[in-house]
Short mmCIF file of C-alpha atoms in Angstrom, two decimals:
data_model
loop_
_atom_site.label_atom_id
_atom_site.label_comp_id
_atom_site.label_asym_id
_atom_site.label_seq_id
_atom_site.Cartn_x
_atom_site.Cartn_y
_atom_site.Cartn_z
CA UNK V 1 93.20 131.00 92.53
CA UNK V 2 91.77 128.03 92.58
CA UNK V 3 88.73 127.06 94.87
CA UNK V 4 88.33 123.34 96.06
CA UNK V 5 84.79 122.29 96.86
CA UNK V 6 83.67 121.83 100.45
CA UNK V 7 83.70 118.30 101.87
CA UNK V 8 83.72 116.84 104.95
CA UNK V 9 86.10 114.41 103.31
CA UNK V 10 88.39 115.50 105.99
CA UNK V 11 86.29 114.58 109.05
CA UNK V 12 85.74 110.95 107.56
CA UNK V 13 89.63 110.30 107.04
CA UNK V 14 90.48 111.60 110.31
CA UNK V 15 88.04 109.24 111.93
CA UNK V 16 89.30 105.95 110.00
CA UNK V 17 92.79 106.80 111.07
CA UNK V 18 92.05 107.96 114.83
CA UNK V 19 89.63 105.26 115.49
CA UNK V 20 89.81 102.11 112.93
CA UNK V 21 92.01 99.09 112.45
CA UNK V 22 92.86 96.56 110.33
CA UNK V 23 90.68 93.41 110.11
CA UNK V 24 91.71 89.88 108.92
CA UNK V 25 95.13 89.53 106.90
CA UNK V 26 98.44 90.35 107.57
CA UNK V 27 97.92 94.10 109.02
CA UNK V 28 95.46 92.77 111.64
CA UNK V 29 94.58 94.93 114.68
CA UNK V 30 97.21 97.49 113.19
CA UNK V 31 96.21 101.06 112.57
CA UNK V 32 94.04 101.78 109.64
CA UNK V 33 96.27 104.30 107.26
CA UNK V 34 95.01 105.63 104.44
CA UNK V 35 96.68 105.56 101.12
CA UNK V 36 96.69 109.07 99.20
CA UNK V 37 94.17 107.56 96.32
CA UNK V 38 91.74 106.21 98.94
CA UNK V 39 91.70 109.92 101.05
CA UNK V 40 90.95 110.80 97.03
CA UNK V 41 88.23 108.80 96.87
CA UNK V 42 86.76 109.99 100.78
CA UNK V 43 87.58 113.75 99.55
CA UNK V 44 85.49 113.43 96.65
CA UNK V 45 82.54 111.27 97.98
CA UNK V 46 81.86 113.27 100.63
CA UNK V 47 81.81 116.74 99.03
CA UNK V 48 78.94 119.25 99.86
CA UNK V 49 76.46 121.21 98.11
CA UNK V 50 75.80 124.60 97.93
CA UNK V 51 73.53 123.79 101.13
CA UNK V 52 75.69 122.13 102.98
CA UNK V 53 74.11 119.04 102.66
CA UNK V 54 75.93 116.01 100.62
CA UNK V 55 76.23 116.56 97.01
CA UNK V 56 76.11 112.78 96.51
CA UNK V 57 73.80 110.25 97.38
CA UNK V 58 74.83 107.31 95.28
CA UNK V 59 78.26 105.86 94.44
CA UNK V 60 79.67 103.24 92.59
CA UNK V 61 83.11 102.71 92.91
CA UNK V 62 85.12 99.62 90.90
CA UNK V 63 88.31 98.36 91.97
CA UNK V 64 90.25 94.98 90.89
CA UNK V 65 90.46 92.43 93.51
CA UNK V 66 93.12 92.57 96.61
CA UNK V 67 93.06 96.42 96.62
CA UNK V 68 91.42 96.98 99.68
CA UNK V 69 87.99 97.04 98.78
CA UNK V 70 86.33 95.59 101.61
CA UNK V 71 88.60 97.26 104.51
CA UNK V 72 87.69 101.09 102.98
CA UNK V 73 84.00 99.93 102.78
CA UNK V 74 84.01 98.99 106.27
CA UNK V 75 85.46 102.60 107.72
CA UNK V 76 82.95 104.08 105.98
CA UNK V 77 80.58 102.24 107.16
CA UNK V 78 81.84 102.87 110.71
CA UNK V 79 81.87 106.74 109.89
CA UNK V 80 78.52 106.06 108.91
CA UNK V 81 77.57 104.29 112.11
CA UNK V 82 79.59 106.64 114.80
CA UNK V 83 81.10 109.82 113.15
CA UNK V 84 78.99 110.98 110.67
CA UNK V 85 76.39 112.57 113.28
CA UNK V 86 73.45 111.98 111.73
CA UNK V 87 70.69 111.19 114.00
CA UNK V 88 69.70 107.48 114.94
CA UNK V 89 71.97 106.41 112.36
CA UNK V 90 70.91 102.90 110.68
CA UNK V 91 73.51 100.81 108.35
CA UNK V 92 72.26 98.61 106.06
CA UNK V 93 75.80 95.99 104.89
CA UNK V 94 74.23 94.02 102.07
CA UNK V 95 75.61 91.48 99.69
CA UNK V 96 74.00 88.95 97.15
CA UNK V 97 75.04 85.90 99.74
CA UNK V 98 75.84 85.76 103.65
CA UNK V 99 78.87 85.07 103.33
CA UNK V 100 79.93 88.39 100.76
CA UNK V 101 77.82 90.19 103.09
CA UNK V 102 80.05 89.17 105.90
CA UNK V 103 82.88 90.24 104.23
CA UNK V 104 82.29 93.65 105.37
CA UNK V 105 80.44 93.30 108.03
CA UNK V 106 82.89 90.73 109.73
CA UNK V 107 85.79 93.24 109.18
CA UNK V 108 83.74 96.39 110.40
CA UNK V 109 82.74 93.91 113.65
CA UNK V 110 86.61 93.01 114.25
CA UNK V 111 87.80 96.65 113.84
CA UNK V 112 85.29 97.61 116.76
CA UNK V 113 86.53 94.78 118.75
CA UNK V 114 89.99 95.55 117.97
CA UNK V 115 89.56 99.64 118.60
CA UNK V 116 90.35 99.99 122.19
CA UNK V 117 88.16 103.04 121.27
CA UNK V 118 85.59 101.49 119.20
CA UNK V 119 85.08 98.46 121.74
CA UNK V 120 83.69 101.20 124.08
CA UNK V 121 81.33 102.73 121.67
CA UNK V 122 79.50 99.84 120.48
CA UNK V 123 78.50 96.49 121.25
CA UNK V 124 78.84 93.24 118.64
CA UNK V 125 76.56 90.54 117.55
CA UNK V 126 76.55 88.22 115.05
CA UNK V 127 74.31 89.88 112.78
CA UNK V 128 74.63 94.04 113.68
CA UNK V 129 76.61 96.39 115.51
CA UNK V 130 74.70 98.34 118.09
CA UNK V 131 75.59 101.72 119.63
CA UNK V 132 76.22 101.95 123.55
CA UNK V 133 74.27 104.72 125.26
CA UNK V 134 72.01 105.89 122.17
CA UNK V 135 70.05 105.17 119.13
CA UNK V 136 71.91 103.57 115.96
CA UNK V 137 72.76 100.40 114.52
CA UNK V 138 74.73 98.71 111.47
CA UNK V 139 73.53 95.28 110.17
CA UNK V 140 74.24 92.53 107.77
CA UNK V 141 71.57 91.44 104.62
CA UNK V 142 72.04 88.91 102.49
CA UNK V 143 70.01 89.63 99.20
CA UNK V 144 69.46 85.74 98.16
CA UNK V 145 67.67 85.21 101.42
CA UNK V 146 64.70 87.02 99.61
CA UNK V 147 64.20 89.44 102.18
CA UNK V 148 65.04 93.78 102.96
CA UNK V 149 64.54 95.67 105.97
CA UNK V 150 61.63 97.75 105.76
CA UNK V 151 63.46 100.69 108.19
CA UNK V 152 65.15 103.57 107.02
CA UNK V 153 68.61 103.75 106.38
CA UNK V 154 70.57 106.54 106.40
CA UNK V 155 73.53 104.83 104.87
CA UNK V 156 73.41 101.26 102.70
CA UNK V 157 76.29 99.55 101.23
CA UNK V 158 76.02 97.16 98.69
CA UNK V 159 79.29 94.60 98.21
CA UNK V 160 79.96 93.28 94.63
CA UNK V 161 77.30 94.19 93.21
CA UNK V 162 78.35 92.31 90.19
CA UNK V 163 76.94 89.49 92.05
CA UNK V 164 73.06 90.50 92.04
CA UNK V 165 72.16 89.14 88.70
CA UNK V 166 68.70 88.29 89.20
CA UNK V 167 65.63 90.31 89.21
CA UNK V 168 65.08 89.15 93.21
CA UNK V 169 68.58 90.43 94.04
CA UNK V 170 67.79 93.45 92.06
CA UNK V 171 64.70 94.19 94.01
CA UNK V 172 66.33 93.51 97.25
CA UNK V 173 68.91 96.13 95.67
CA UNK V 174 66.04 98.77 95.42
CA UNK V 175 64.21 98.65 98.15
CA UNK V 176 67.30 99.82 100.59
CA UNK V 177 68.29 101.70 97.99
CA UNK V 178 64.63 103.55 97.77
CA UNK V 179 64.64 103.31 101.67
CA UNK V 180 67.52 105.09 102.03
CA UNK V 181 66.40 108.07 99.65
CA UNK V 182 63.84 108.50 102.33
CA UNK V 183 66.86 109.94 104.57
CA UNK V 184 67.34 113.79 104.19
CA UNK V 185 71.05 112.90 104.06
CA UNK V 186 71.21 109.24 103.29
CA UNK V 187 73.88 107.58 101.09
CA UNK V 188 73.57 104.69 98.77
CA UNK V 189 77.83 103.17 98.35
CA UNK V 190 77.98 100.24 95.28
CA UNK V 191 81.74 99.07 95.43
CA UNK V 192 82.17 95.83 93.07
CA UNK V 193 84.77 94.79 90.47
CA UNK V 194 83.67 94.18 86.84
CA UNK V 195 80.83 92.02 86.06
CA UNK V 196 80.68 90.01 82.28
CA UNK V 197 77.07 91.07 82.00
CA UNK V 198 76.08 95.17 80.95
CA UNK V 199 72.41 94.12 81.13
CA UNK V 200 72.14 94.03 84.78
CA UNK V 201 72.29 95.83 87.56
CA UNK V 202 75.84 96.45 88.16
CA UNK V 203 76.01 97.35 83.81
CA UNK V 204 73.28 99.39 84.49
CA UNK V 205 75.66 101.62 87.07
CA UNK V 206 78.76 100.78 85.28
CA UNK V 207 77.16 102.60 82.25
CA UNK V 208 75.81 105.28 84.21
CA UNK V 209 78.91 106.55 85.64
CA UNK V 210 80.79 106.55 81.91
CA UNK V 211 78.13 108.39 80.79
CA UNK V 212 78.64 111.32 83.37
CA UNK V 213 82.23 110.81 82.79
CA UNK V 214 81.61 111.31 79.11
CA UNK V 215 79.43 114.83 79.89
CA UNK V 216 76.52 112.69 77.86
CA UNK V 217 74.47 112.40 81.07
CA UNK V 218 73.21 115.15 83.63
CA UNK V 219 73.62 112.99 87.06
CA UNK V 220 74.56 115.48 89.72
CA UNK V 221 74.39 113.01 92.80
CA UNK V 222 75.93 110.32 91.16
CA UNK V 223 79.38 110.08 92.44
CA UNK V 224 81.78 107.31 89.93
CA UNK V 225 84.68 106.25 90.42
CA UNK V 226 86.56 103.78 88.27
CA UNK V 227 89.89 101.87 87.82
CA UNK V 228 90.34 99.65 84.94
CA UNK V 229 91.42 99.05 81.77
CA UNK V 230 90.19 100.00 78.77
CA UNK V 231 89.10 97.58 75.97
CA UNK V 232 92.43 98.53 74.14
CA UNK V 233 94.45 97.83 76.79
CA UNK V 234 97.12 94.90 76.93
CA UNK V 235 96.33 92.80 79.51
CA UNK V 236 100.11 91.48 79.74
CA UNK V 237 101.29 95.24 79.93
CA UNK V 238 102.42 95.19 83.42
CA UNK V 239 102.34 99.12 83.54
CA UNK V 240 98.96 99.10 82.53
CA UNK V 241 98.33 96.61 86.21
CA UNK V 242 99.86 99.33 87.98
CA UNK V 243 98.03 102.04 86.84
CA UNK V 244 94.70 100.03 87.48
CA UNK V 245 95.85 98.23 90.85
CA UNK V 246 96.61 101.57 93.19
CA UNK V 247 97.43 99.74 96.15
CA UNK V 248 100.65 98.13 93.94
CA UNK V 249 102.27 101.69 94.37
CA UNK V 250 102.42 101.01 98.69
CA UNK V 251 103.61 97.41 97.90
CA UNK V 252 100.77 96.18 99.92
CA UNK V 253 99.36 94.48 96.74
CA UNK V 254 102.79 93.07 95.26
CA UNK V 255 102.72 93.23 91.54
CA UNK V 256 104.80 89.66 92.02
CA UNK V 257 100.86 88.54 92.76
CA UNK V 258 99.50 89.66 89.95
CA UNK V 259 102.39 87.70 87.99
CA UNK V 260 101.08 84.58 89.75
CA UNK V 261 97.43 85.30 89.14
CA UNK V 262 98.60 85.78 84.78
CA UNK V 263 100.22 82.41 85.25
CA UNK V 264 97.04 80.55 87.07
CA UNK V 265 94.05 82.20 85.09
CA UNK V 266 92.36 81.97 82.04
CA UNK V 267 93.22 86.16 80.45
CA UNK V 268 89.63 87.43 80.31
CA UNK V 269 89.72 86.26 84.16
CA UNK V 270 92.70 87.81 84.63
CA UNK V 271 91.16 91.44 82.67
CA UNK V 272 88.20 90.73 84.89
CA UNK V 273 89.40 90.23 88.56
CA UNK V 274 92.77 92.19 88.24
CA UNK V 275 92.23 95.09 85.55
CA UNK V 276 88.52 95.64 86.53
CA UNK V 277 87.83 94.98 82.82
CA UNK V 278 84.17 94.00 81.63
CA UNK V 279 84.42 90.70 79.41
CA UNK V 280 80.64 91.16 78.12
CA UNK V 281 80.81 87.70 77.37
CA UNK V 282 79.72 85.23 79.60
CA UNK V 283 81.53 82.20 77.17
CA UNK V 284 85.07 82.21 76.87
CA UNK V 285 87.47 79.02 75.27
CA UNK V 286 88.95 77.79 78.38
CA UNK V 287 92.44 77.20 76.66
CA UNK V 288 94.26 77.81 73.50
CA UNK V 289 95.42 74.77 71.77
CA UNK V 290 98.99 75.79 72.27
CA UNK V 291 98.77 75.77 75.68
CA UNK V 292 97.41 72.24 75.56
CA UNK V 293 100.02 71.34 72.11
CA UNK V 294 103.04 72.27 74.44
CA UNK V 295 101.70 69.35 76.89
CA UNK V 296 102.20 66.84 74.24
CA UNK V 297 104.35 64.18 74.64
CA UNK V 298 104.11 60.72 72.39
CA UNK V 299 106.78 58.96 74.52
CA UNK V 300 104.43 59.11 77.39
CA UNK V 301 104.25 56.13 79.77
CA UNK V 302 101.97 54.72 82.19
CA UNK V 303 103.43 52.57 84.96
CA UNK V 304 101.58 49.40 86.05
CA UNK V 305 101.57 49.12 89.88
CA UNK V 306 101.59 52.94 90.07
CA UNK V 307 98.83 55.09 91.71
CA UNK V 308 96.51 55.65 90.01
CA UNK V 309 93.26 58.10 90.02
CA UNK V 310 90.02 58.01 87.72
CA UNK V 311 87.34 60.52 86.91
CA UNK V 312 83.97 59.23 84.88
CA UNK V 313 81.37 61.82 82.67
CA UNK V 314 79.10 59.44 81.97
CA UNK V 315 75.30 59.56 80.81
CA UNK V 316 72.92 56.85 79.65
CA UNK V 317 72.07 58.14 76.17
CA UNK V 318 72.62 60.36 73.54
CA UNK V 319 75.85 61.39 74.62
CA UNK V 320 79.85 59.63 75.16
CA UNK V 321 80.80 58.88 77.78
CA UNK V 322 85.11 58.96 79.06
CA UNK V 323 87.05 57.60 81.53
CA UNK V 324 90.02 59.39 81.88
CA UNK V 325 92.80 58.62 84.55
CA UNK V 326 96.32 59.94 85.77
CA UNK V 327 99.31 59.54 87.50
CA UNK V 328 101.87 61.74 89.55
CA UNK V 329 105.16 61.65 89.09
CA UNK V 330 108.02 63.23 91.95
CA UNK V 331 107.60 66.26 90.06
CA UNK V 332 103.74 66.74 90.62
CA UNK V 333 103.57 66.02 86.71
CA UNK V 334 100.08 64.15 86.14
CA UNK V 335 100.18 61.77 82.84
CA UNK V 336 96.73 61.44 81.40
CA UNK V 337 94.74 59.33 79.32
CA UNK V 338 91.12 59.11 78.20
CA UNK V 339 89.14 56.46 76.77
CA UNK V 340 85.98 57.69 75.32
CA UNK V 341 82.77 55.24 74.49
CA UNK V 342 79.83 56.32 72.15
CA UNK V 343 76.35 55.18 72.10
CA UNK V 344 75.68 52.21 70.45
CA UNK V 345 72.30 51.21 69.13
CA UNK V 346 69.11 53.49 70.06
CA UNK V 347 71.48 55.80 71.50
CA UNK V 348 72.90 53.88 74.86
CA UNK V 349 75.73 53.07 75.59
CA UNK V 350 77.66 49.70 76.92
CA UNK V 351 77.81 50.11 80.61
CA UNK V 352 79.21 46.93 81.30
CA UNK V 353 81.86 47.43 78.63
CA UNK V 354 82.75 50.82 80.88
CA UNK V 355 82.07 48.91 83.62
CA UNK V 356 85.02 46.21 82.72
CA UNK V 357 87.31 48.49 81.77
CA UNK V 358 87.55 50.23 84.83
CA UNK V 359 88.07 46.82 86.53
CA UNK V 360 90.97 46.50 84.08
CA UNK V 361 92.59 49.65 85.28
CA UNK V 362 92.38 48.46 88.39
CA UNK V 363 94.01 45.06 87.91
CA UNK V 364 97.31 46.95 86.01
CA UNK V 365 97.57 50.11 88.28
CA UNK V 366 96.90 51.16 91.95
CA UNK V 367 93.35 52.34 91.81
CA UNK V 368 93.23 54.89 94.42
CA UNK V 369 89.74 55.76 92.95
CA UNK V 370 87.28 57.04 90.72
CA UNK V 371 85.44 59.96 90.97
CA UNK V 372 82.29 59.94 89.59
CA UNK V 373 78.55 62.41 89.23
CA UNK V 374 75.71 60.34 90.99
CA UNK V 375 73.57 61.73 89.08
CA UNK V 376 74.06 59.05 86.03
CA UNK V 377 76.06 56.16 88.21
CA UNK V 378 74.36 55.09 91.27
CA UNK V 379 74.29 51.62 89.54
CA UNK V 380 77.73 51.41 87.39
CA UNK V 381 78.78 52.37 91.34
CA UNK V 382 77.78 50.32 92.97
CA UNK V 383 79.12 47.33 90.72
CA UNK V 384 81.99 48.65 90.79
CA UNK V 385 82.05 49.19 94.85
CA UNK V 386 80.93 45.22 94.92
CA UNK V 387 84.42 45.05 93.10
CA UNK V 388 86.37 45.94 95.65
CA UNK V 389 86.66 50.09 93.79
CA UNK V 390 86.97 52.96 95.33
CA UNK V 391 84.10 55.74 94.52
CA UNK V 392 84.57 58.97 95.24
CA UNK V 393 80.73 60.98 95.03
CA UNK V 394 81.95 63.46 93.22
CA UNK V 395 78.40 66.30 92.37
CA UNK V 396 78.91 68.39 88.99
CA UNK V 397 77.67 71.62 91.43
CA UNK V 398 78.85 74.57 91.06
CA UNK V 399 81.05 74.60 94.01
CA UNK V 400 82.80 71.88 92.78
CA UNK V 401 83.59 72.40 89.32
CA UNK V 402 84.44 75.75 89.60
CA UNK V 403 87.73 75.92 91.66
CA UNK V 404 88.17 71.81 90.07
CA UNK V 405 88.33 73.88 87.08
CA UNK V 406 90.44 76.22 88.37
CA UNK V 407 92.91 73.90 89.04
CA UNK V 408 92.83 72.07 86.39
CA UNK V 409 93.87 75.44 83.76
CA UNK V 410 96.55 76.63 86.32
CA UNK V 411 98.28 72.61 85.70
CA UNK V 412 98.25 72.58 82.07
CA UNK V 413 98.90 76.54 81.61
CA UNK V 414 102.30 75.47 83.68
CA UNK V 415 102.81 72.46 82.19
CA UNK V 416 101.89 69.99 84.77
CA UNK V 417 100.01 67.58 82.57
CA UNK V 418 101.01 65.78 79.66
CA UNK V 419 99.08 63.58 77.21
CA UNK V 420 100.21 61.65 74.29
CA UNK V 421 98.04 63.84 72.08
CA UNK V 422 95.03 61.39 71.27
CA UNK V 423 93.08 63.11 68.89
CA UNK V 424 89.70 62.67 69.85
CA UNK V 425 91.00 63.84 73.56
CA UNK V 426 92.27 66.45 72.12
CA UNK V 427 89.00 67.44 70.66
CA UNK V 428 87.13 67.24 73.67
CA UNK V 429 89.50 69.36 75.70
CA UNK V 430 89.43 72.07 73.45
CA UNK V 431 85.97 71.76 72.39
CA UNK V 432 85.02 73.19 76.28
CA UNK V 433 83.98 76.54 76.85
CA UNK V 434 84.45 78.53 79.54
CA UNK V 435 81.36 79.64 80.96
CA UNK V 436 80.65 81.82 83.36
CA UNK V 437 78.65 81.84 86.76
CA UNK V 438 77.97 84.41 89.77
CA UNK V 439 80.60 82.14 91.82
CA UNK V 440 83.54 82.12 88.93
CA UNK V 441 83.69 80.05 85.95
CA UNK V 442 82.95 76.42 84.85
CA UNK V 443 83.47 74.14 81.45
CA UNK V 444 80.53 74.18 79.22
CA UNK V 445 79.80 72.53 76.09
CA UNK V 446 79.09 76.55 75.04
CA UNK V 447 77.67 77.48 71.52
CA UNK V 448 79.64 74.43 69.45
CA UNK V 449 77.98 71.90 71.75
CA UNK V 450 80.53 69.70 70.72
CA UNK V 451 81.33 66.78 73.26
CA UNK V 452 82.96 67.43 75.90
CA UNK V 453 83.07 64.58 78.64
CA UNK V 454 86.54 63.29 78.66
CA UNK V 455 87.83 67.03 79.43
CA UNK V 456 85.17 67.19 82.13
CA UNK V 457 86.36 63.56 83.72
CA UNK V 458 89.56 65.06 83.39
CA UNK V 459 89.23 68.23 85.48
CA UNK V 460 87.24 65.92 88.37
CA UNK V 461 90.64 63.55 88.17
CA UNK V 462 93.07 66.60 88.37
CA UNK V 463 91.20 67.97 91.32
CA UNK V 464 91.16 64.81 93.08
CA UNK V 465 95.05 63.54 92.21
CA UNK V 466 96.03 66.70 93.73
CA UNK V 467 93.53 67.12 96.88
CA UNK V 468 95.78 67.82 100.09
CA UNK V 469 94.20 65.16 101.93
CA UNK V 470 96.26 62.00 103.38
CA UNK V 471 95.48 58.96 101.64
CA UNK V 472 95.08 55.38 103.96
CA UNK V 473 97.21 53.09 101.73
CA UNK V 474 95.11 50.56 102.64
CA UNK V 475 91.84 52.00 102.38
CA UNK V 476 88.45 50.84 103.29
CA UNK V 477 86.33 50.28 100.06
CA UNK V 478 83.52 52.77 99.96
CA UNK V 479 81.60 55.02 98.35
CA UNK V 480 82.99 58.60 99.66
CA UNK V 481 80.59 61.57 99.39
CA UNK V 482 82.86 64.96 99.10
#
């Protein structure tokens, strides 16, 4: 006979699907119903010691994106808040920024508001959830304001933890986590997908849990829970996505979205957001040179009068500098060419020559405009403005490049550019690494350092030529900050 272990797993489930609903997305205000591997999860977290107290006190659990990460986070938090009956319960909803941090908090706020029996058993503010008639409160941290709350929580929750990859995030990370111990029955819940980096916080727990898994490690109230691939895994094996991706089996995560997602991202992306796989790396080669051979085309023409778009890398010194520029056809096809300059003597480089050439383009083609950094051009700019050209401010940031990058892979993965296959364009495109950041991943000169400008100026062009934003066809001349 076999003996299952005690857990108030049972309790927690029933609550979700009595009391919670669904948050923002396409099940909104419907009832929350649990999917067999997520009452797994509940069954197992929650199991009890031989005291009848919980056997864990720490979890980490890693899913791949869009499988329901954040709405199971936020009934447990609720559980936490109003079903778990511990006394003057306090819920600590922390992320590395406000707005992961809201995230959870946002969706555990809209299923109260939603719950025509939640509504009555709390009251919402922007920044916690307080309980009507009694003691108890949930509330929202986020870790790169600097700060913790000092009080004790009886239940913290930590969203993508992958994302607190400093030593200050860390230590906001441990002080909940440490005030929380302080709780005879407090719980500590990590949910995250993979991070690149095993030397940090989120390695540090990732490792943790496969060494329990692996009976190498004694770690009693350590609960780990895991799905992803494994290194020898192929990431094109679509079985493989369904055994990682459990909400594919319900259809409510339709494996025709992961097809689109392989199309549109670089593959260690793809292993990383959608298999839950850790890249280790934080450089990858943003694309292979087939992918940018099969945009080849020699016959390729440019069409004077047509509209056309510019991005600029530029620098003073030391380094080239390109102009590269496009146009759309009917199809959403973007030709491209790139003219690259390099420094001439003591290392600078012919601004006026850059300067006149861009003037040139704009004589032969409809300039819409040229995107450029600031942080080199506030003087080639303004000439150029005083020319009657469009500028378009155009900040290297990180929230900038990174979904202009983006973009810019998903066209030529799909064939939506073509070049004539210049060979020191070439160079430069494929000479960028892929390097990546907390917020996703941006073009690097990585450990070549080989230039890369004219792929740069290329990616700021693509984003522009295909921003949804009406264009004036007579537009006033001006220097646009994005």
């Amino acid at each position: 006979m076999i003996t299952l272990p005690e857990t108030t797993g049972d309790r927690v489930v029933k609550f979700i699907e009595g009391f919670c609903v669904h948050g923002e997305g396409d099940f909104y205000g419907m009832p929350f119903k649990l999917d067999d591997w997520q009452k797994k999860i509940i069954y197992e977290m929650y199991e009890l010691n031989d005291n009848g107290h919980r056997k864990y006190r720490e979890a980490m659990i890693g899913l791949p994106k869009g499988n329901g990460k954040s709405a199971l986070i936020s009934g447990l938090g609720l559980y936490e808040l109003l079903g778990s009956g511990v006394t003057s319960p306090l819920v600590a909803v922390a992320a590395a920024s406000y707005e992961q941090a809201n995230l959870v908090f946002g969706t555990m706020k809209t299923m109260c508001e939603e719950s025509p029996i939640l509504n009555n058993m709390v009251e919402t503010f922007q920044n916690e959830i307080q309980v009507k008639n009694g003691s108890g409160r949930a509330y929202r941290i986020a870790a790169k304001a600097g700060t913790a709350d000092g009080g004790r929580n009886s239940c913290s929750i930590f969203d993508e933890v992958h994302e607190f990859n400093n030593i200050n995030l860390e230590r906001v990370h441990y002080v909940l986590a440490n005030n929380t111990a302080k709780r005879r029955d407090g719980i500590v819940v990590n949910i995250s997908t993979a991070g690149h980096d095993l030397d940090s916080l989120m390695g540090r727990l990732y490792q943790r849990g496969m060494m329990k898994e692996a009976g190498k490690a004694e770690d009693p109230e350590f609960y780990f829970k895991w799905y992803g691939a494994k290194d020898t895994d192929n990431p094109k094996d679509e079985e493989i996505w369904k055994k990682v991706n459990p909400a594919i089996e319900n259809d409510w995560w339709p494996i025709e979205n992961l097809r689109r997602r392989f199309k549109s991202l670089p593959v260690n992306e793809f292993q990383r957001y959608h298999l839950n796989q850790w890249t280790r790396i934080e450089e990858q080669s943003w694309i292979s040179a087939e992918q940018w051979d099969s945009c080849e085309n020699k016959d390729m023409d440019f069409l004077q009068g047509a509209e056309t778009f510019v991005g600029i890398d530029m620098a003073l010194r030391h380094d080239t500098c390109a102009v590269t520029y496009g146009q759309k056809d009917e199809n959403g096809v973007v030709r491209v060419k790139s003219q690259i300059w390099h420094p001439q003597g003591e290392n600078y480089l012919d601004v006026q020559e850059i300067e006149a050439f861009i003037v040139e383009l704009a004589t032969k083609y409809k300039l819409i405009e040229v995107a450029y950094d600031p942080a080199f051009m506030e003087r080639t700019a303004q000439v150029l403005l005083d020319r009657g050209i469009n500028m378009v401010n155009f900040p290297q940031t990180h929230s900038r490049m990174i979904p202009a990058c983006g973009n810019a892979y998903e066209m030529i993965a799909n064939n939506k550019v073509i070049h004539e296959g210049d060979p020191e364009f070439t160079d430069q495109v494929l000479s960028a690494a892929q390097k990546v950041t907390d917020m996703g991943w941006r073009l690097s000169k990585g450990r070549s350092k080989r230039k890369i400008d004219s792929s740069i100026a290329m990616v700021m062009m693509l984003d522009r030529i295909t921003a949804p934003i009406p264009k004036d066809d007579n537009p006033e001349v001006a220097i646009i900050n994005l």
